[in-house]
Coordinates of C-alpha atoms and ligand atoms in Angstrom, one line a residue:
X1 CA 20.1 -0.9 43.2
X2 CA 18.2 -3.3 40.5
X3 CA 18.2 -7.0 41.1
X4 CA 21.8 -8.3 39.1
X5 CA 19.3 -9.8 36.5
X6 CA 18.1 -6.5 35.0
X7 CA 19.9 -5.8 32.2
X8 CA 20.6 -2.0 31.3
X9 CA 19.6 -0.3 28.4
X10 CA 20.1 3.0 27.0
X11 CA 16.9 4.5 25.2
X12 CA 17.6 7.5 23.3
X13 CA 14.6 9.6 21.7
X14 CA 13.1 8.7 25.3
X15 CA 10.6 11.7 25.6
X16 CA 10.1 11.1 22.3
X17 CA 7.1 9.1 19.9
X18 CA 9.2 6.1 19.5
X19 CA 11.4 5.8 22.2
X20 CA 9.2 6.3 24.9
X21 CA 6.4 4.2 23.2
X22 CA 9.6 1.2 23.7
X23 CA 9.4 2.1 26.9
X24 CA 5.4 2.2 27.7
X25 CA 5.8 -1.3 26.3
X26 CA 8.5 -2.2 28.0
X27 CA 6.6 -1.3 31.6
X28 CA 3.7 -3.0 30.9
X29 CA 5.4 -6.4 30.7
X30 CA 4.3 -7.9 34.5
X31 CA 8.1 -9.2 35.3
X32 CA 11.0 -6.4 34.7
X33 CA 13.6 -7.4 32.1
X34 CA 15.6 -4.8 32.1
X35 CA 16.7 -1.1 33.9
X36 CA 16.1 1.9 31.7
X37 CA 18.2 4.7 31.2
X38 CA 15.8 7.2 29.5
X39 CA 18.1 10.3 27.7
X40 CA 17.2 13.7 27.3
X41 CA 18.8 17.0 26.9
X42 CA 16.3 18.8 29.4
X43 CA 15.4 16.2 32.8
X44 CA 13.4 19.2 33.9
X45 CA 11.1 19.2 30.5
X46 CA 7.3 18.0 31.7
X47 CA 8.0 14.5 29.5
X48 CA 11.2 13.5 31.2
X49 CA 10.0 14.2 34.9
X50 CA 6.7 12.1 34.1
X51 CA 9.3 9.1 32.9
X52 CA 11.3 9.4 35.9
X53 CA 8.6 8.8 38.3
X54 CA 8.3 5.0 36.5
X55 CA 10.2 2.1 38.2
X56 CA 13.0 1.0 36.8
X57 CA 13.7 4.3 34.8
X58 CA 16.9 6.2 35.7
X59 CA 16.2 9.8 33.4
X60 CA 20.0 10.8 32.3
X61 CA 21.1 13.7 30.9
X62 CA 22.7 14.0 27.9
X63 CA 23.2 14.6 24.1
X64 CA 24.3 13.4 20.7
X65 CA 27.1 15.5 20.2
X66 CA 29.1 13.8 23.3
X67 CA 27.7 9.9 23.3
X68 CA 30.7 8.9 25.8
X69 CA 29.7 11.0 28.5
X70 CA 26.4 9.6 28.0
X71 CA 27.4 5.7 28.7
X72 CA 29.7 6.9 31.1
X73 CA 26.4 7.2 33.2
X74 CA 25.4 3.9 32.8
X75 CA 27.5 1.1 34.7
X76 CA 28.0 -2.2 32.0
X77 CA 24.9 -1.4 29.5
X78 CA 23.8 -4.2 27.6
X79 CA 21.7 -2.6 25.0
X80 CA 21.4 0.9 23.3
X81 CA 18.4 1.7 21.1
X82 CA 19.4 4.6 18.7
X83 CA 16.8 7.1 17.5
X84 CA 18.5 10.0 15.4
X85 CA 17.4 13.7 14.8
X86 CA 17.4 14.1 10.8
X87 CA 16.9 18.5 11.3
X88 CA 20.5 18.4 9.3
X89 CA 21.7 15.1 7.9
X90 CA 25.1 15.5 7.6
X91 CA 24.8 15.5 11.6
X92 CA 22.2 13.0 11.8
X93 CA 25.0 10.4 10.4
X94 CA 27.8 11.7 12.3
X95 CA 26.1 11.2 15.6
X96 CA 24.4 7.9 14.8
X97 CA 27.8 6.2 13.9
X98 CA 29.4 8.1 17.0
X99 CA 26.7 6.8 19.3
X100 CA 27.5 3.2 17.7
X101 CA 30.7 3.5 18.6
X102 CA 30.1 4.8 22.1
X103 CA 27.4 2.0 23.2
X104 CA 30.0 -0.9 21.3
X105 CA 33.0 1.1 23.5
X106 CA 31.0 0.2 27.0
X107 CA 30.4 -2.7 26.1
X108 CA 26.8 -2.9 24.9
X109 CA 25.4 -6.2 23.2
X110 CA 22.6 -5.6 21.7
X111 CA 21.3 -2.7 19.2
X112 CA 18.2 -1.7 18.3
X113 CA 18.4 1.0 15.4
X114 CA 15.1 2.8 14.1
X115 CA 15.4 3.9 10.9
X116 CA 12.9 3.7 7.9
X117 CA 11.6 1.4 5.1
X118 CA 13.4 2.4 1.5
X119 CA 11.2 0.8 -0.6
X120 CA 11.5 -3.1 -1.6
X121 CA 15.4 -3.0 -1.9
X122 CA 15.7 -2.0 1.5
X123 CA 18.6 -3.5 2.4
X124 CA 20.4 -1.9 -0.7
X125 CA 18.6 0.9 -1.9
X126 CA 20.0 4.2 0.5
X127 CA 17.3 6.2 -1.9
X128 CA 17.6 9.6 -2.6
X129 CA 16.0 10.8 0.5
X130 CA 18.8 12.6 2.2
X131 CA 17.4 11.1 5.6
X132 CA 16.8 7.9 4.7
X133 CA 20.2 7.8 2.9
X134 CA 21.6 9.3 6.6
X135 CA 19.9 5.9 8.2
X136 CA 21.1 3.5 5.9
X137 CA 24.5 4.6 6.1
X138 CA 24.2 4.3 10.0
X139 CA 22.6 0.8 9.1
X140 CA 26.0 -0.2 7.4
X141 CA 28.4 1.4 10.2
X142 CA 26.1 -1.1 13.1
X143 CA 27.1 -3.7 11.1
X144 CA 30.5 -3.1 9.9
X145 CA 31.4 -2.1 14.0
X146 CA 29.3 -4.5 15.6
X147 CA 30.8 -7.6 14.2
X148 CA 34.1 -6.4 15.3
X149 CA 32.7 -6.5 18.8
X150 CA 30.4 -9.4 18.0
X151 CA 27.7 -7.2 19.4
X152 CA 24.0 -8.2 17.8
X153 CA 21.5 -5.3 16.3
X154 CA 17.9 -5.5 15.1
X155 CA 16.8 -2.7 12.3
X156 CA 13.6 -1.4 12.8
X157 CA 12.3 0.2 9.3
X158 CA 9.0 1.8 9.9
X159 CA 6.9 3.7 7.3
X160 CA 5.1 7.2 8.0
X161 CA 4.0 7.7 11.5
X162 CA -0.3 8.5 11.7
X163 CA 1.3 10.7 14.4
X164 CA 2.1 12.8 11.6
X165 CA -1.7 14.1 11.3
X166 CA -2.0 16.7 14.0
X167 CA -4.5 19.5 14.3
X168 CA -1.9 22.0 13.5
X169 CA -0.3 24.0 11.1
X170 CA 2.1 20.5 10.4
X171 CA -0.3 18.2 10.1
X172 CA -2.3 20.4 8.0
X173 CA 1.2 20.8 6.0
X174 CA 1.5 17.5 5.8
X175 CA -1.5 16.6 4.2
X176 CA -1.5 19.7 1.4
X177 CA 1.9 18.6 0.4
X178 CA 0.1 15.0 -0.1
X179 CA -2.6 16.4 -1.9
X180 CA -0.5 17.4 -4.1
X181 CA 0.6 14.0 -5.3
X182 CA -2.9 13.5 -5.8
X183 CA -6.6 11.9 -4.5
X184 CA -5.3 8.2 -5.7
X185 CA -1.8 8.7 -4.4
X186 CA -0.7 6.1 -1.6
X187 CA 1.3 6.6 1.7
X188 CA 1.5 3.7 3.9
X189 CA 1.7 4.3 7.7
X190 CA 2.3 2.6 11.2
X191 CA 1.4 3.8 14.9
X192 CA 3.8 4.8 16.5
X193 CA 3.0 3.0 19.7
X194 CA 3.0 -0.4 17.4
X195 CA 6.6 0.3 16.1
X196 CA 7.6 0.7 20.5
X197 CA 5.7 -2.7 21.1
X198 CA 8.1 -4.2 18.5
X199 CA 11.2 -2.6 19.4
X200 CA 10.3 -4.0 22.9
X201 CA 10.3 -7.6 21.4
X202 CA 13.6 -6.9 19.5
X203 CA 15.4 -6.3 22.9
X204 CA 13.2 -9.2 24.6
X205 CA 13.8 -11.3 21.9
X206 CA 17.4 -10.1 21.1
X207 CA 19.0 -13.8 20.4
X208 CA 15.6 -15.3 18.5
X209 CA 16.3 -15.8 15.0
X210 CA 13.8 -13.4 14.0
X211 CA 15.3 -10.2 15.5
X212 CA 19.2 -11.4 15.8
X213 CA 20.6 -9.2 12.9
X214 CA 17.7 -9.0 11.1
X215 CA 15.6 -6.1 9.9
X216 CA 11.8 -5.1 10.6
X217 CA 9.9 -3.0 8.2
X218 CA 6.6 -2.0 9.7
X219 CA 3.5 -0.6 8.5
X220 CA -0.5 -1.0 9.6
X221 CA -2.1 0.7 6.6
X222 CA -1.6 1.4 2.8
X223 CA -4.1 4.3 2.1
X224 CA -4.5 6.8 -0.9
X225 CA -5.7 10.3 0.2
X226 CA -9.0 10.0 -0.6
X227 CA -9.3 7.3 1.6
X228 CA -7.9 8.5 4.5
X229 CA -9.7 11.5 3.9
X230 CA -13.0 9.4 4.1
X231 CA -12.5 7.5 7.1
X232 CA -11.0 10.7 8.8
X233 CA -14.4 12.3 8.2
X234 CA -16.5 9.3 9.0
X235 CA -14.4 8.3 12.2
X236 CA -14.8 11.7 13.5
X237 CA -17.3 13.9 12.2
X238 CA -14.7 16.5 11.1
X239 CA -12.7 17.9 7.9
X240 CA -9.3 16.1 7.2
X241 CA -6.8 19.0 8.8
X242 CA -5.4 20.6 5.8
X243 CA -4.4 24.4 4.4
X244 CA -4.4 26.1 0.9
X245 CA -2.6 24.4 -1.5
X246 CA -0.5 27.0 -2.3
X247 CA 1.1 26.8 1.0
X248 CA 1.2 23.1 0.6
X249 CA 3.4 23.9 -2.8
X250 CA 4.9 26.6 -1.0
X251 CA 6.6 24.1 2.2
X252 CA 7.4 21.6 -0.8
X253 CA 9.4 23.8 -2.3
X254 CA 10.8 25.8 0.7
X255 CA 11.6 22.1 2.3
X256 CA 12.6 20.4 -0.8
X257 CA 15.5 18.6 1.0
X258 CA 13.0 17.2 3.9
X259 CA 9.8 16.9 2.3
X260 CA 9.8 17.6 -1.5
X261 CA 12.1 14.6 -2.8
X262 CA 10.2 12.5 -0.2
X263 CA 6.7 12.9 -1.6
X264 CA 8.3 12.9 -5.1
X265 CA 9.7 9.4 -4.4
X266 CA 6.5 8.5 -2.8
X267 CA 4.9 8.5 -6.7
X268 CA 8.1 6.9 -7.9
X269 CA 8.8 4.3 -5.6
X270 CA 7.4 4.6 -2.3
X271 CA 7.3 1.8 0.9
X272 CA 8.1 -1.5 0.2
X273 CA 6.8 -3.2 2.7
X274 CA 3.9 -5.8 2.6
X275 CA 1.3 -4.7 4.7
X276 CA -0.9 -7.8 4.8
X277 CA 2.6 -10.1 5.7
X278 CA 3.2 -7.8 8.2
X279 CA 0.4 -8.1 9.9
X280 CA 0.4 -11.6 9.9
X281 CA 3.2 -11.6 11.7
X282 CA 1.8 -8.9 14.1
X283 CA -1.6 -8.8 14.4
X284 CA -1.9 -5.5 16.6
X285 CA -0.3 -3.8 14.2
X286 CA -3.2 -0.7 13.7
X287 CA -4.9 0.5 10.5
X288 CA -5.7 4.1 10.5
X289 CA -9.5 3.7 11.1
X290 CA -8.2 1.7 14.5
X291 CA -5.6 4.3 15.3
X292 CA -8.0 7.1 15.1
X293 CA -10.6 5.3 17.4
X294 CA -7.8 4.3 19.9
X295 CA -4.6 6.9 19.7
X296 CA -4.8 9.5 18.3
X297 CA -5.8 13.3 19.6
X298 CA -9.9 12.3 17.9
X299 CA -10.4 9.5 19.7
X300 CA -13.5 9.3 22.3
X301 CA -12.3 8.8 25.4
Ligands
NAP1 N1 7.6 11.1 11.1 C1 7.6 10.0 10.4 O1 6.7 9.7 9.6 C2 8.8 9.1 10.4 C3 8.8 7.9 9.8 C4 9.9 7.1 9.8 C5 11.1 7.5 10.6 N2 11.1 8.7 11.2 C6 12.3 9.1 11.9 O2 12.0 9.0 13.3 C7 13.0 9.8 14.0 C8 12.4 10.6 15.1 O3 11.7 9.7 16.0 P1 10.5 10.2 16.9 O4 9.5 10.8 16.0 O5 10.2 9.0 17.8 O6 11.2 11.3 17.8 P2 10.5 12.7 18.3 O7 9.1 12.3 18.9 O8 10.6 13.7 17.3 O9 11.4 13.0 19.5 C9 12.8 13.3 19.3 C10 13.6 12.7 20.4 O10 15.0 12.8 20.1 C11 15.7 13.4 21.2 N3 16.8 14.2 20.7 C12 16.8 15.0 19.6 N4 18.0 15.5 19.5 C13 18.8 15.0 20.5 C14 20.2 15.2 20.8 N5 21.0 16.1 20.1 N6 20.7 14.5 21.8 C15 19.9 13.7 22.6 N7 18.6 13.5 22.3 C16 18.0 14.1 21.2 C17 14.6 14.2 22.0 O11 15.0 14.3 23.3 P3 14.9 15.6 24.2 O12 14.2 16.7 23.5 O13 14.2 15.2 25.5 O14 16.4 15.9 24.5 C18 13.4 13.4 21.7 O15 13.2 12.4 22.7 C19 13.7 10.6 12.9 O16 15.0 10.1 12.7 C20 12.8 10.5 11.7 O17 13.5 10.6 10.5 C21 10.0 9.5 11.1

C-alpha cells in the first residue's frame, strides 16, 4: 500500500507520447507525490508492461467507452488527466465528457485536459478543425461540470508534436501535405516530452494561480518548411523524410476531415501562441534543432 500522502491519479493516453512523457516526469521528481494509475486497453502490450515495472505505477485496464469501470479501480482518485483519441470526433467528444463525468463522480479534484492551441482566440474560437472543435467542446463540459463539484482543471493547449516527423510513410505524409502549403509556410511545434514536464507541474502545482483553472498553450519552435528542412539536413546529414507530392495531395484530399482543413487553416490562421513568452516562462521548452540533437529517432546517442 502507498504512504496515505500519495495522492492518486488516473493517466489516460499512458502508453502513449503525452501521457507517459507526464509520467517520465513525474518519476524523476526525487520525493513521490502521487500513485499512478497508468490505463491501457492491452496490459500485456510491450509499453504497458515496461510502465508497470516503475514504482508507484499500478497499470489498469480499461477503455473510454466504459470510464466508470475504469475509476472503479482506483480507491478515492484525486486527479484524472484526459487524453482523447480524435480517429472519429463525434466519439472523441462523447468520451471526453463521459470521462469528465466519471473522474468528477469518484470524486476527483483536479483535471488536467490536453487538448490543442486554436489560434489567438483560444478560449473562444472552437475553429473549424473537427478535432480541435471536439477539444474545445470537452474544454466547456470540464468547466461547466467541474464547478458543480468545485473540482479545479488546468488546459493544456499544445501545438504540433516534432514527434510527428518519423522515418515512415507518416512522417513522410506529413511533410508532403506541408509542402504543399508551401517553402515559406509556418507550423509551430512542441516536444512532446516538454508538454509531459508541464502537465507534471499542472498536477504539482494544481492550487498555484498559474495552473488553477487556467490554460497552457505550448510551443518550442515557429518554423517555415524550408527551415526545418535546413536544419533537418544540417543536424543530421540526411534528406527531410518526405514522398511524391501527388501522394501528399492525394492523403489531403483522401483525409480532408483530419488533415486537409488543418493545413488549410494553418495558412489562414494557424497557432496562436507566442513562442518567445512561452519560453520565458519555460525555458526547456525545445526548438527543433534541440529536439533533433536530444529526442528524436536522429539523435546521436
Ligand atoms: N500529433 C499532433 O501534432 C498533436 C498536436 C496537438 C494535439 N494532439 C492530440 O493528442 C492526442 C493524442 O495524444 P498522444 O499523441 O500523446 O497519444 P498517442 O501517442 O497517439 O497514444 C494514444 C493513447 O491513447 C490511448 N487510447 C486510445 N484509445 C483509447 C481508448 N478507447 N480507451 C483507453 N485508452 C485509449 C492509448 O492506450 P492503449 O493503446 O495502451 O490502450 C494510448 O496510450 C489526440 O487527441 C490528438 O488530437 C496531437
Amino acid at each position: 500500500m502507498p504512504p496515505p500522502s500519495l495522492r492518486r491519479i488516473l493517466v489516460s493516453g499512458a502508453t502513449g507520447k503525452q501521457g507517459g512523457a507526464l509520467i517520465a516526469s513525474l518519476l524523476s521528481h526525487s520525493t513521490p507525490t502521487f500513485e499512478i494509475y497508468a490505463l491501457t486497453r492491452n496490459p500485456k502490450s510491450r509499453s504497458a508492461q515496461a510502465l508497470s515495472s516503475k514504482p508507484n505505477v499500478k497499470v489498469i485496464q480499461g477503455d473510454f467507452s466504459n470510464p466508470s469501470a475504469i475509476f472503479a479501480q482506483i480507491p478515492k482518485p484525486w486527479g484524472f488527466f484526459s487524453v482523447t483519441n480524435p480517429i472519429n470526433v463525434a466519439r472523441e467528444e462523447a468520451q471526453g465528457k463521459a470521462m469528465t463525468a466519471a473522474a468528477l463522480a469518484a470524486g476527483v479534484q483536479h483535471i488536467v485536459f490536453t487538448a490543442t492551441d486554436r489560434g489567438i482566440n483560444s478560449d473562444e474560437d472552437a475553429t473549424v478543425i473537427p478535432h480541435f472543435a471536439s477539444k474545445f467542446r470537452i474544454e466547456r463540459d470540464i468547466i461547466a461540470k467541474s464547478r458543480e463539484t468545485g473540482a479545479t482543471y488546468t488546459f493544456l493547449r499544445p501545438v504540433a508534436f516534432y514527434e510527428n516527423l518519423t522515418d515512415d510513410f507518416l512522417g513522410k505524409g506529413f511533410v508532403s501535405v506541408w509542402r504543399i502549403n508551401g517553402d515559406e509556410s509556418r507550423i509551430k511545434f512542441v516536444s512532446t516530452k516538454d508538454i509531459g514536464k508541464v502537465a507534471a507541474e499542472a498536477f504539482l502545482k494544481a492550487g498555484e494561480e498559474r495552473y488553477k483553472n487556467k490554460a497552457v498553450a505550448l510551443a518550442g519552435d515557429d518554423v517555415s518548411l524550408k527551415e526545418f528542412q535546413q536544419i533537418f539536413e544540417e543536424e543530421t546529414g540526411k534528406k527531410l523524410p518526405e514522398t511524391f507530392g501527388v501522394v501528399g495531395k492525394g492523403l489531403r484530399w483522401a483525409l480532408h476531415e483530419q488533415l486537409g482543413i488543418m493545413f488549410t487553416w494553418f495558412t489562414t490562421d494557424g497557432f496562436g501562441v507566442d513562442v518567445r513568452e512561452n519560453k520565458k516562462q519555460y525555458p526547456f521548452l525545445k526548438d527543433f534543432r534541440e529536439w533533433l540533437r536530444t529526442e528524436s529517432a536522429w539523435r546521436k546517442e
